[in-house]
Coordinates of C-alpha atoms in Angstrom, one line a residue:
M1 CA -0.1 -0.1 -0.1
S2 CA 1.2 3.5 -0.7
D3 CA 3.0 5.1 2.1
L4 CA 1.2 8.3 1.4
F5 CA -2.2 6.6 1.8
K6 CA -1.0 5.2 5.1
Q7 CA -0.2 8.7 6.2
F8 CA -3.7 9.9 5.1
I9 CA -5.6 7.0 7.0
A10 CA -3.6 7.7 10.0
S11 CA -3.8 11.3 10.0
R12 CA -7.7 11.1 9.8
G13 CA -8.0 8.4 12.4
Y14 CA -10.2 6.5 9.9
T15 CA -10.9 2.8 10.9
E16 CA -12.5 0.0 8.8
E17 CA -15.4 0.3 11.1
F18 CA -15.9 4.1 10.5
L19 CA -15.5 3.7 6.7
D20 CA -18.2 0.9 6.8
S21 CA -20.4 3.0 8.9
I22 CA -20.7 6.0 6.6
E23 CA -21.8 3.7 3.9
N24 CA -24.9 2.8 5.6
S25 CA -27.8 4.6 4.1
E26 CA -30.6 3.2 6.3
H27 CA -32.7 6.0 8.0
K28 CA -36.2 6.5 9.5
D29 CA -39.0 8.1 7.7
L30 CA -39.2 11.9 8.2
H31 CA -41.8 13.0 10.6
N32 CA -45.3 13.6 9.1
I33 CA -44.3 12.2 5.8
D34 CA -47.1 9.5 6.1
V35 CA -49.6 12.2 7.0
L36 CA -48.5 14.3 4.0
C37 CA -48.7 11.4 1.5
K38 CA -52.2 10.3 2.7
K39 CA -53.5 14.0 1.9
L40 CA -51.5 13.9 -1.3
N41 CA -53.4 10.6 -2.2
D42 CA -56.7 12.2 -1.5
I43 CA -55.8 15.1 -3.8
Q44 CA -54.7 12.8 -6.5
K45 CA -58.0 10.7 -6.4
S46 CA -60.1 13.8 -6.5
H47 CA -58.2 15.1 -9.4
K48 CA -57.4 18.5 -7.7
K49 CA -54.7 20.6 -9.0
L50 CA -51.4 20.7 -7.1
I51 CA -48.9 23.5 -7.5
V52 CA -45.2 22.8 -6.8
L53 CA -43.5 25.9 -5.3
P54 CA -39.7 25.8 -5.2
D55 CA -36.9 28.1 -4.1
F56 CA -34.6 29.8 -6.8
D57 CA -31.1 28.5 -5.9
M58 CA -29.7 25.3 -7.3
D59 CA -31.2 23.1 -4.4
G60 CA -34.5 24.8 -5.1
I61 CA -34.2 24.3 -8.8
M62 CA -33.5 20.7 -8.3
S63 CA -36.3 20.3 -5.8
G64 CA -38.7 21.9 -8.3
V65 CA -37.5 19.4 -11.0
V66 CA -38.0 16.5 -8.7
G67 CA -41.4 17.7 -7.4
F68 CA -43.0 18.5 -10.7
T69 CA -41.6 15.5 -12.6
G70 CA -42.4 13.2 -9.8
F71 CA -45.9 14.3 -9.2
A72 CA -46.7 14.3 -12.8
E73 CA -45.2 10.7 -13.1
L74 CA -47.5 9.6 -10.2
G75 CA -50.7 10.7 -11.9
F76 CA -51.2 14.2 -10.2
E77 CA -52.8 17.1 -12.0
V78 CA -49.7 19.3 -11.2
E79 CA -48.0 22.5 -12.4
L80 CA -44.8 24.2 -11.5
F81 CA -44.5 27.9 -10.3
I82 CA -41.5 29.5 -11.5
P83 CA -40.1 31.3 -8.5
K84 CA -39.4 34.9 -8.7
P85 CA -36.3 36.1 -6.7
E86 CA -37.4 39.8 -6.7
F87 CA -40.2 38.8 -4.1
G88 CA -37.5 37.4 -1.8
Y89 CA -36.8 34.1 -0.2
G90 CA -39.8 31.8 0.4
F91 CA -43.2 33.1 -0.6
N92 CA -45.5 35.9 0.3
K93 CA -48.8 37.8 -0.8
K94 CA -46.8 39.1 -3.9
T95 CA -45.8 35.5 -4.7
I96 CA -49.4 34.0 -4.3
D97 CA -50.9 36.8 -6.4
A98 CA -48.4 36.0 -9.1
M99 CA -49.2 32.3 -8.8
E100 CA -53.0 33.1 -9.2
K101 CA -52.4 35.0 -12.4
E102 CA -50.3 32.1 -13.9
H103 CA -52.2 29.0 -12.7
E104 CA -56.0 28.6 -12.6
N105 CA -58.1 26.6 -10.3
F106 CA -55.6 25.1 -8.0
S107 CA -56.6 23.5 -4.7
A108 CA -53.2 22.8 -3.0
V109 CA -49.6 24.1 -3.0
I110 CA -46.5 22.1 -1.9
T111 CA -43.1 23.9 -1.3
C112 CA -39.7 22.5 -1.7
D113 CA -36.6 24.0 -0.2
N114 CA -38.6 26.8 1.3
G115 CA -41.7 27.7 3.4
I116 CA -40.7 27.0 6.9
S117 CA -40.6 30.7 7.5
A118 CA -43.3 31.9 5.2
F119 CA -45.9 32.9 7.8
E120 CA -47.5 35.5 5.6
G121 CA -47.7 33.4 2.5
V122 CA -49.2 30.4 4.3
D123 CA -51.8 32.6 6.1
Y124 CA -52.7 34.1 2.6
L125 CA -53.1 30.8 1.0
K126 CA -55.2 29.4 3.9
S127 CA -57.5 32.5 3.7
K128 CA -58.3 31.5 0.1
G129 CA -59.2 28.0 1.2
I130 CA -56.0 26.3 -0.4
E131 CA -54.2 23.5 1.3
V132 CA -50.6 24.2 2.0
F133 CA -48.0 21.6 2.3
I134 CA -44.4 22.5 3.3
T135 CA -41.3 20.4 2.6
D136 CA -38.2 22.2 3.7
H137 CA -34.8 21.7 5.3
H138 CA -34.2 25.0 7.0
M139 CA -34.3 25.8 10.6
P140 CA -37.8 26.8 11.8
Q141 CA -38.4 29.7 14.0
E142 CA -40.1 29.3 17.5
N143 CA -43.3 28.8 16.0
Y144 CA -44.4 27.1 12.6
P145 CA -46.6 28.5 9.8
K146 CA -50.2 27.2 10.0
A147 CA -49.7 24.8 7.1
D148 CA -51.8 21.7 6.7
V149 CA -48.7 19.6 7.0
I150 CA -44.9 20.3 7.5
V151 CA -42.1 17.9 6.6
D152 CA -38.7 19.2 7.8
P153 CA -36.0 17.3 9.5
L154 CA -35.1 20.3 11.6
C155 CA -38.5 20.5 13.2
R156 CA -38.3 19.8 16.7
E157 CA -40.6 16.9 16.6
D158 CA -38.5 15.1 14.1
S159 CA -36.1 12.4 15.4
Y160 CA -34.5 11.9 12.0
E161 CA -30.9 11.0 12.7
H162 CA -28.9 12.7 10.0
K163 CA -30.9 16.0 9.6
A164 CA -28.4 17.8 7.3
I165 CA -30.2 16.7 4.0
C166 CA -30.9 19.1 1.2
G167 CA -34.5 20.4 0.1
A168 CA -34.5 18.4 -3.0
H169 CA -33.8 15.2 -0.9
V170 CA -36.6 15.9 1.4
M171 CA -39.0 16.3 -1.6
W172 CA -37.6 13.1 -3.1
Q173 CA -38.2 11.1 0.1
V174 CA -41.9 12.4 0.0
L175 CA -42.3 11.1 -3.6
D176 CA -40.4 7.7 -2.8
Y177 CA -42.7 7.2 0.2
Y178 CA -45.7 7.9 -1.8
A179 CA -44.7 5.7 -4.7
R180 CA -44.0 2.6 -2.3
H181 CA -47.3 3.1 -0.5
Y182 CA -49.6 4.0 -3.4
C183 CA -48.2 2.9 -6.6
D184 CA -46.8 -0.1 -8.5
E185 CA -43.2 -1.2 -8.8
E186 CA -42.6 0.6 -12.1
K187 CA -43.5 4.0 -10.5
V188 CA -41.2 3.2 -7.5
R189 CA -38.4 2.5 -10.0
N190 CA -39.1 5.6 -11.9
I191 CA -39.2 7.8 -9.0
S192 CA -36.0 6.1 -7.8
L193 CA -34.1 7.7 -10.7
L194 CA -35.1 11.2 -9.8
R195 CA -32.7 10.7 -6.9
V196 CA -30.0 12.2 -9.3
F197 CA -31.5 15.7 -8.9
A198 CA -31.4 15.2 -5.2
G199 CA -27.8 14.2 -5.3
I200 CA -26.9 17.3 -7.3
G201 CA -28.7 19.4 -4.8
T202 CA -26.9 17.8 -2.0
V203 CA -23.5 18.9 -3.3
S204 CA -24.7 22.4 -4.3
D205 CA -26.3 23.0 -0.9
V206 CA -23.0 21.6 0.8
M207 CA -24.4 18.9 2.8
P208 CA -22.2 16.3 4.4
V209 CA -21.3 13.3 2.2
L210 CA -22.1 10.7 4.8
Y211 CA -24.8 7.9 5.3
E212 CA -28.0 8.4 3.0
N213 CA -26.5 11.5 1.6
R214 CA -23.5 9.4 0.4
A215 CA -25.6 6.8 -1.3
L216 CA -27.6 9.4 -3.0
L217 CA -24.5 11.1 -4.3
K218 CA -23.0 8.0 -5.6
D219 CA -26.3 7.2 -7.5
A220 CA -26.5 10.6 -8.9
I221 CA -23.1 10.3 -10.3
T222 CA -23.9 6.9 -11.8
I223 CA -27.1 8.2 -13.4
C224 CA -25.4 11.2 -14.8
R225 CA -22.7 9.1 -16.4
L226 CA -25.3 7.0 -18.0
V227 CA -27.3 9.7 -19.7
S228 CA -24.2 11.5 -20.8
Q229 CA -23.1 8.8 -23.1
L230 CA -19.4 9.7 -22.5
P231 CA -16.7 7.0 -23.0
E232 CA -14.1 5.9 -20.6
D233 CA -11.4 7.7 -22.8
D234 CA -11.5 11.1 -24.2
V235 CA -14.6 11.7 -26.2
N236 CA -15.1 12.1 -29.9
V237 CA -17.1 15.4 -29.6
E238 CA -18.4 15.4 -33.2
Q239 CA -19.6 11.8 -32.8
L240 CA -21.2 12.7 -29.6
K241 CA -22.9 15.6 -31.2
C242 CA -24.2 13.4 -33.9
N243 CA -25.6 10.9 -31.3
I244 CA -27.4 13.6 -29.4
E245 CA -29.0 15.1 -32.5
Q246 CA -30.3 11.8 -33.5
D247 CA -31.3 10.8 -30.0
K248 CA -29.3 7.6 -30.8
N249 CA -29.3 5.5 -27.8
F250 CA -29.5 8.5 -25.7
F251 CA -32.3 7.7 -23.4
N252 CA -33.4 4.2 -24.6
T253 CA -31.8 2.5 -21.8
L254 CA -34.0 4.4 -19.4
G255 CA -37.2 3.6 -21.4
F256 CA -39.0 6.8 -20.8
D257 CA -41.6 8.1 -23.5
S258 CA -43.9 10.3 -21.4
F259 CA -43.4 14.0 -20.4
P260 CA -41.7 15.1 -18.1
M261 CA -39.8 12.0 -17.4
R262 CA -38.1 11.7 -20.6
S263 CA -37.6 15.5 -20.9
V264 CA -35.8 15.9 -17.6
F265 CA -33.2 13.2 -18.4
E266 CA -32.8 14.5 -22.0
G267 CA -32.2 18.0 -20.4
L268 CA -29.8 16.6 -17.9
G269 CA -27.7 14.7 -20.7
K270 CA -27.6 17.6 -23.0
T271 CA -26.6 19.9 -20.0
I272 CA -23.6 17.7 -19.2
C273 CA -22.7 17.5 -22.9
K274 CA -22.4 21.2 -23.0
F275 CA -19.5 21.1 -20.8
V276 CA -17.9 18.5 -23.2
F277 CA -18.5 20.7 -26.1
E278 CA -16.8 23.7 -24.1
G279 CA -13.9 21.5 -23.4
K280 CA -14.4 21.3 -19.6
I281 CA -14.8 17.5 -19.5
S282 CA -13.7 14.7 -21.9
K283 CA -14.6 11.4 -20.3
V284 CA -17.2 9.6 -18.2
S285 CA -14.8 9.7 -15.0
D286 CA -14.8 13.4 -15.2
I287 CA -18.5 13.4 -14.0
D288 CA -18.3 13.3 -10.2
E289 CA -19.0 15.4 -7.1
E290 CA -16.5 17.9 -8.3
F291 CA -18.1 18.3 -11.6
F292 CA -21.5 18.9 -9.7
G293 CA -19.9 21.5 -7.3
F294 CA -17.6 23.3 -9.7
Y295 CA -19.5 23.4 -13.0
L296 CA -23.3 22.4 -12.7
A297 CA -24.3 24.3 -9.5
P298 CA -22.4 27.6 -10.3
M299 CA -23.9 27.6 -13.8
F300 CA -27.5 27.4 -12.5
N301 CA -26.9 29.8 -9.6
S302 CA -25.7 32.4 -12.1
L303 CA -29.3 33.1 -12.7
K304 CA -30.0 34.5 -9.2
R305 CA -26.5 36.1 -9.2
L306 CA -27.4 38.1 -12.4
D307 CA -31.0 38.7 -11.5
A308 CA -32.0 36.6 -14.7
N309 CA -35.3 34.8 -15.2
I310 CA -35.4 31.4 -13.4
I311 CA -37.5 30.1 -16.2
I312 CA -34.1 29.6 -18.1
A313 CA -33.3 26.8 -15.6
F314 CA -36.5 25.0 -15.8
G315 CA -36.4 25.4 -19.6
A316 CA -33.3 23.3 -19.7
F317 CA -35.3 20.4 -18.4
F318 CA -38.8 21.0 -19.4
D319 CA -38.7 22.7 -22.9
E320 CA -39.1 20.9 -26.1
H321 CA -35.7 22.5 -27.4
P322 CA -33.5 22.5 -24.0
E323 CA -30.4 23.5 -25.9
T324 CA -31.5 27.1 -26.2
Y325 CA -31.9 27.4 -22.4
I326 CA -28.6 25.4 -21.8
D327 CA -26.6 27.7 -24.1
K328 CA -28.1 30.7 -22.3
L329 CA -27.2 29.3 -18.9
Y330 CA -23.6 28.7 -20.0
E331 CA -23.3 32.3 -21.3
L332 CA -24.7 33.8 -18.1
N333 CA -22.3 31.8 -16.1
E334 CA -19.4 33.1 -18.3
Q335 CA -20.7 36.7 -17.6
R336 CA -20.9 36.0 -14.0
K337 CA -17.3 34.9 -13.9
Q338 CA -16.3 38.0 -15.9
L339 CA -18.3 40.2 -13.6
V340 CA -16.7 38.8 -10.5
N341 CA -13.2 39.3 -12.0
E342 CA -13.9 42.9 -12.9
Y343 CA -15.4 43.8 -9.6
M344 CA -12.7 42.0 -7.9
L345 CA -10.0 44.1 -9.8
E346 CA -12.0 47.2 -8.9
I347 CA -12.0 46.4 -5.2
E348 CA -8.3 45.8 -5.3
E349 CA -7.6 49.2 -6.9
Q350 CA -9.9 51.3 -4.8
D351 CA -9.3 52.7 -1.3
N352 CA -10.8 50.3 1.2
P353 CA -10.7 52.1 4.6
Y354 CA -12.2 49.1 6.4
A355 CA -10.0 46.4 5.0
P356 CA -9.3 43.6 5.6
Y357 CA -12.7 43.1 6.9
I358 CA -15.2 45.2 5.0
Y359 CA -15.4 46.3 1.4
I360 CA -17.8 48.6 -0.2
T361 CA -18.5 48.2 -3.9
N362 CA -20.9 49.0 -6.7
A363 CA -21.3 45.3 -7.6
N364 CA -24.8 43.9 -8.0
S365 CA -26.1 42.0 -5.0
G366 CA -25.8 38.6 -6.7
V367 CA -22.1 38.5 -6.8
L368 CA -21.3 40.0 -3.4
G369 CA -21.1 36.6 -1.8
L370 CA -18.7 35.5 -4.4
L371 CA -16.5 38.4 -3.9
A372 CA -16.5 37.9 -0.2
T373 CA -15.4 34.2 -0.8
K374 CA -12.6 35.3 -3.1
I375 CA -11.2 37.9 -0.6
M376 CA -11.5 35.7 2.4
S377 CA -9.6 32.9 0.5
K378 CA -6.7 35.4 0.4
T379 CA -7.0 37.1 3.8
K380 CA -8.1 34.0 5.7
L381 CA -10.3 36.6 7.8
P382 CA -13.9 37.3 8.1
C383 CA -14.9 39.3 5.1
F384 CA -18.1 41.5 4.4
V385 CA -18.8 42.8 0.9
V386 CA -21.5 45.4 0.8
S387 CA -23.1 47.9 -1.6
K388 CA -25.5 50.8 -1.1
S389 CA -29.1 49.6 -0.7
E390 CA -32.5 51.0 -1.4
D391 CA -34.4 49.0 1.4
S392 CA -34.4 49.7 5.0
Y393 CA -30.7 49.3 5.3
G394 CA -28.2 51.8 3.9
Y395 CA -25.9 49.1 2.9
S396 CA -26.6 45.5 2.4
G397 CA -24.5 42.6 1.2
S398 CA -22.9 39.2 2.0
G399 CA -20.3 37.9 4.2
R400 CA -18.1 34.8 4.7
S401 CA -16.1 33.8 7.7
P402 CA -13.4 30.9 8.4
E403 CA -14.3 28.0 10.6
W404 CA -12.8 29.7 13.7
F405 CA -15.1 32.7 13.7
L406 CA -18.7 32.1 14.2
A407 CA -19.9 35.3 12.6
N408 CA -23.7 34.7 12.8
S409 CA -23.7 34.0 16.7
L410 CA -21.0 36.6 17.6
L411 CA -22.3 39.6 15.5
T412 CA -26.0 38.9 16.2
N413 CA -25.2 39.2 19.8
E414 CA -23.5 42.5 19.3
G415 CA -26.8 43.9 17.7
F416 CA -25.5 43.6 14.0
Y417 CA -28.0 42.3 11.4
I418 CA -26.8 38.9 10.1
A419 CA -28.9 36.3 8.4
G420 CA -28.1 32.9 7.3
H421 CA -25.4 30.4 8.4
E422 CA -22.4 30.9 10.7
H423 CA -20.0 31.2 7.8
A424 CA -22.0 32.3 4.9
F425 CA -24.6 35.0 5.4
G426 CA -26.4 38.1 4.4
C427 CA -25.9 41.4 6.2
G428 CA -27.3 44.9 6.5
F429 CA -26.0 48.1 8.0
T430 CA -28.0 51.3 8.6
D431 CA -25.3 53.6 7.5
E432 CA -21.5 53.9 7.3
K433 CA -21.2 54.7 10.9
E434 CA -22.5 51.2 11.7
I435 CA -19.9 49.9 9.3
E436 CA -17.3 51.6 11.3
S437 CA -18.5 50.0 14.4
L438 CA -18.4 46.5 12.9
F439 CA -14.8 47.2 11.8
A440 CA -13.8 48.4 15.3
Y441 CA -15.4 45.3 16.7
L442 CA -13.7 42.9 14.3
D443 CA -10.4 44.6 14.7
K444 CA -10.4 44.4 18.4
T445 CA -12.0 40.9 18.8
I446 CA -9.8 39.2 16.3
S447 CA -6.6 40.8 17.6
Q448 CA -7.5 39.3 20.9
M449 CA -8.3 35.9 19.5
D450 CA -5.8 33.1 19.8
I451 CA -6.1 32.0 16.1
D452 CA -4.8 28.6 15.2
K453 CA -2.8 29.3 12.1
T454 CA -1.4 25.7 12.0
V455 CA -1.5 24.5 8.3
Y456 CA -3.4 21.0 8.4
Y457 CA -2.6 18.2 5.9
D458 CA -3.2 14.6 5.6
Y459 CA 0.2 13.5 4.2
L460 CA 3.7 14.9 3.6
I461 CA 5.4 14.4 0.3
D462 CA 9.1 13.9 0.9
T463 CA 10.6 14.7 -2.6
D464 CA 13.6 12.2 -1.7
K465 CA 11.3 9.4 -0.8
H466 CA 8.0 9.8 -2.6
D467 CA 8.3 9.6 -6.5
Y468 CA 5.9 9.4 -9.4
S469 CA 5.1 5.7 -8.6
D470 CA 4.1 6.2 -5.0
C471 CA 2.1 9.3 -5.8
F472 CA 0.2 7.6 -8.6
D473 CA -0.6 4.5 -6.2
F474 CA -2.0 7.0 -3.7
I475 CA -4.3 8.5 -6.4
E476 CA -5.3 5.1 -7.5
I477 CA -6.2 3.8 -4.1
S478 CA -7.9 7.1 -2.9
Q479 CA -10.5 6.9 -5.7
F480 CA -12.1 4.1 -3.9
L481 CA -13.0 6.4 -1.0
K482 CA -14.9 8.7 -3.4
P483 CA -17.2 10.7 -3.2
F484 CA -15.4 13.4 -1.0
G485 CA -17.2 16.5 0.4
V486 CA -18.3 18.1 3.7
D487 CA -17.3 16.0 6.7
F488 CA -15.4 13.6 4.4
A489 CA -12.9 15.9 2.7
K490 CA -10.7 15.3 -0.2
P491 CA -7.2 14.3 1.0
E492 CA -4.8 17.2 1.2
G493 CA -1.1 17.0 1.4
L494 CA 1.9 19.3 1.9
I495 CA 5.1 19.3 -0.2
H496 CA 8.4 21.3 0.9
L497 CA 10.1 22.7 -2.1
S498 CA 13.4 24.5 -2.9
F499 CA 14.7 25.8 -6.3
S500 CA 18.2 24.8 -5.3
K501 CA 17.2 21.2 -4.3
N502 CA 14.2 19.8 -6.2
I503 CA 12.9 22.1 -8.7
L504 CA 14.1 21.6 -12.2
A505 CA 12.4 24.3 -14.1
Y506 CA 9.2 26.5 -14.0
K507 CA 7.0 27.8 -16.6
I508 CA 4.3 30.5 -16.6
M509 CA 1.2 29.4 -18.5
G510 CA -2.4 30.6 -19.2
S511 CA -4.0 33.0 -21.6
E512 CA -3.2 36.0 -19.2
D513 CA 0.0 34.3 -17.9
Q514 CA -1.7 33.7 -14.7
H515 CA -0.6 30.2 -13.7
L516 CA 2.5 28.7 -12.7
K517 CA 4.0 25.3 -13.3
L518 CA 7.0 23.8 -11.3
I519 CA 8.6 20.6 -12.6
L520 CA 10.2 18.6 -9.9
S521 CA 13.1 16.2 -10.2
N522 CA 11.0 13.2 -8.9
E523 CA 8.7 13.4 -12.1
I524 CA 5.9 15.2 -10.2
T525 CA 4.6 18.7 -11.5
V526 CA 3.3 21.3 -9.1
L527 CA 0.6 23.4 -10.5
L528 CA -0.2 26.8 -8.9
W529 CA -3.4 28.2 -10.5
N530 CA -3.6 32.0 -10.6
Q531 CA -0.4 32.3 -8.7
A532 CA 2.0 33.4 -11.3
Y533 CA 2.3 36.7 -9.8
L534 CA 4.3 35.2 -7.0
I535 CA 7.2 33.9 -9.0
N536 CA 9.6 36.7 -8.0
D537 CA 8.8 36.1 -4.5
I538 CA 9.3 32.4 -4.8
L539 CA 12.7 32.9 -6.6
D540 CA 13.9 34.9 -3.6
M541 CA 12.9 32.2 -1.2
V542 CA 15.2 29.7 0.3
D543 CA 12.5 27.1 0.4
F544 CA 8.6 27.2 0.8
D545 CA 5.5 25.0 1.3
V546 CA 2.6 24.1 -1.0
V547 CA -0.8 22.7 0.3
G548 CA -2.9 20.8 -2.1
Y549 CA -4.0 17.5 -3.6
L550 CA -2.5 15.0 -5.9
D551 CA -4.1 14.4 -9.3
V552 CA -3.6 12.7 -12.7
S553 CA -3.6 14.3 -16.2
E554 CA -3.1 12.7 -19.5
F555 CA -2.0 14.5 -22.6
A556 CA -0.7 12.9 -26.0
G557 CA -0.9 9.4 -24.4
R558 CA 1.4 10.4 -21.5
T559 CA 0.2 10.2 -17.9
Q560 CA 1.3 13.0 -15.6
V561 CA 1.1 13.2 -11.7
N562 CA 0.4 16.7 -10.6
F563 CA 0.3 18.3 -7.3
V564 CA -2.3 21.2 -7.5
G565 CA -2.1 23.6 -4.6
N566 CA -1.5 26.9 -3.0
I567 CA 1.7 28.5 -1.5
V568 CA 1.5 28.6 2.3
D569 CA 1.9 32.1 3.6

């Protein structure tokens, strides 16, 4: 066994028993799921119209795809309401008024990935005699909305063990329970395949990759690989395009003829292939949890980032010509990346009196969180990026904080407006004076904190001991532990480097000369993405450390072992 793999297992303290335990996907039924499904069966039998009401982020979109497709497959008279981000998170009177304009004579509404805080919206629907069913996975307030049924693993009454499941997973469990108790085996099988969208939602909503989430994600990867038609080796793009145009064997293995079951898998397959045509992936093994997190989710989330119409996302799955919507999604995501880069440059060039914690920008609200993430990755400190606002707050924006700083708890206790999670949240400030107060608090508090700046890693690459062969063996063995993610992180290593000792040459790469490649004497290449600007500093160093991960690339029939990482400050 690879020495590096032994280091990794020892560093994590992983035992065979632990690794077996996280593969156990058994779980209890969600609280109230039986009550909900009984009421849903009454609606289906009486042919009443049901509206699916999702959120507008990636998990919400996946929830909507699962919900609408699943209920249609189970014989419901169902329609999908396209969420409107301008009305805010969840739903309210404006949402319901818009719903009534777009959908006629509906008797019930079922939410997915939202609703647990929609007191106004629930009361408004109930006043109209409409049944309201909430499926959500967010933390409820002290009281619950007066819905007919609520299914949410975070409700106090729910003894569901592994509560960190995404909204699409909650919706899928409702459909699965319904199919198993009220339908035949074919429907159960078809609903089981909709797990793919819940698996994508699991990654996009950063849920732990353990237990039932782990099994869900593995199934999602398998199904995506099936519908993609990608080969084991690099794809022949022109042949793949031809197959798609002819629908040759594309969905025959799934056996779907009816809308929307065939439509959603056709849209999924063509969405994946868009990344093939753009040169982002080239073979079936490229479709994994990282593909979900770094390609699929950001592309769909670009809609809310750029205030675009969410119908574009659902068009990719339900329109007769999904390519039009998929192309638009890809185009918007490229715009989003360009915008973030432009605003990041603008921030770096302007005067920032509240740096390194708070930055004021003219960027649109959708990209503020991305900017905060980029800045925090450089400073390793809590970061708030805000812009002037037209609502009750003079400034509003987003914040991100490292694991060691519980921003939501600490700052809420100090009277600042923070909404969301501990390390990713929205924020609002009445005026610049309040921003000054936050800066003073952060500066004082963090200066007094004993911050652990230790660089953690799972294995140490000794360039005198670990060569290409040992590193390649480590990569091969660690593949059996995939998928990686929250609470089961991808192995990270550290390599100690010196130009005088183990670096043979370096090369600056990229369309903008932004990347740096270091060629080592033991046949390993170190890749430092977007770090070419550090080359002069590196040349002046006696030695330095890089933290990252081992990877394999293939070019012109040659396999290359790479260590992809970042220079340690």
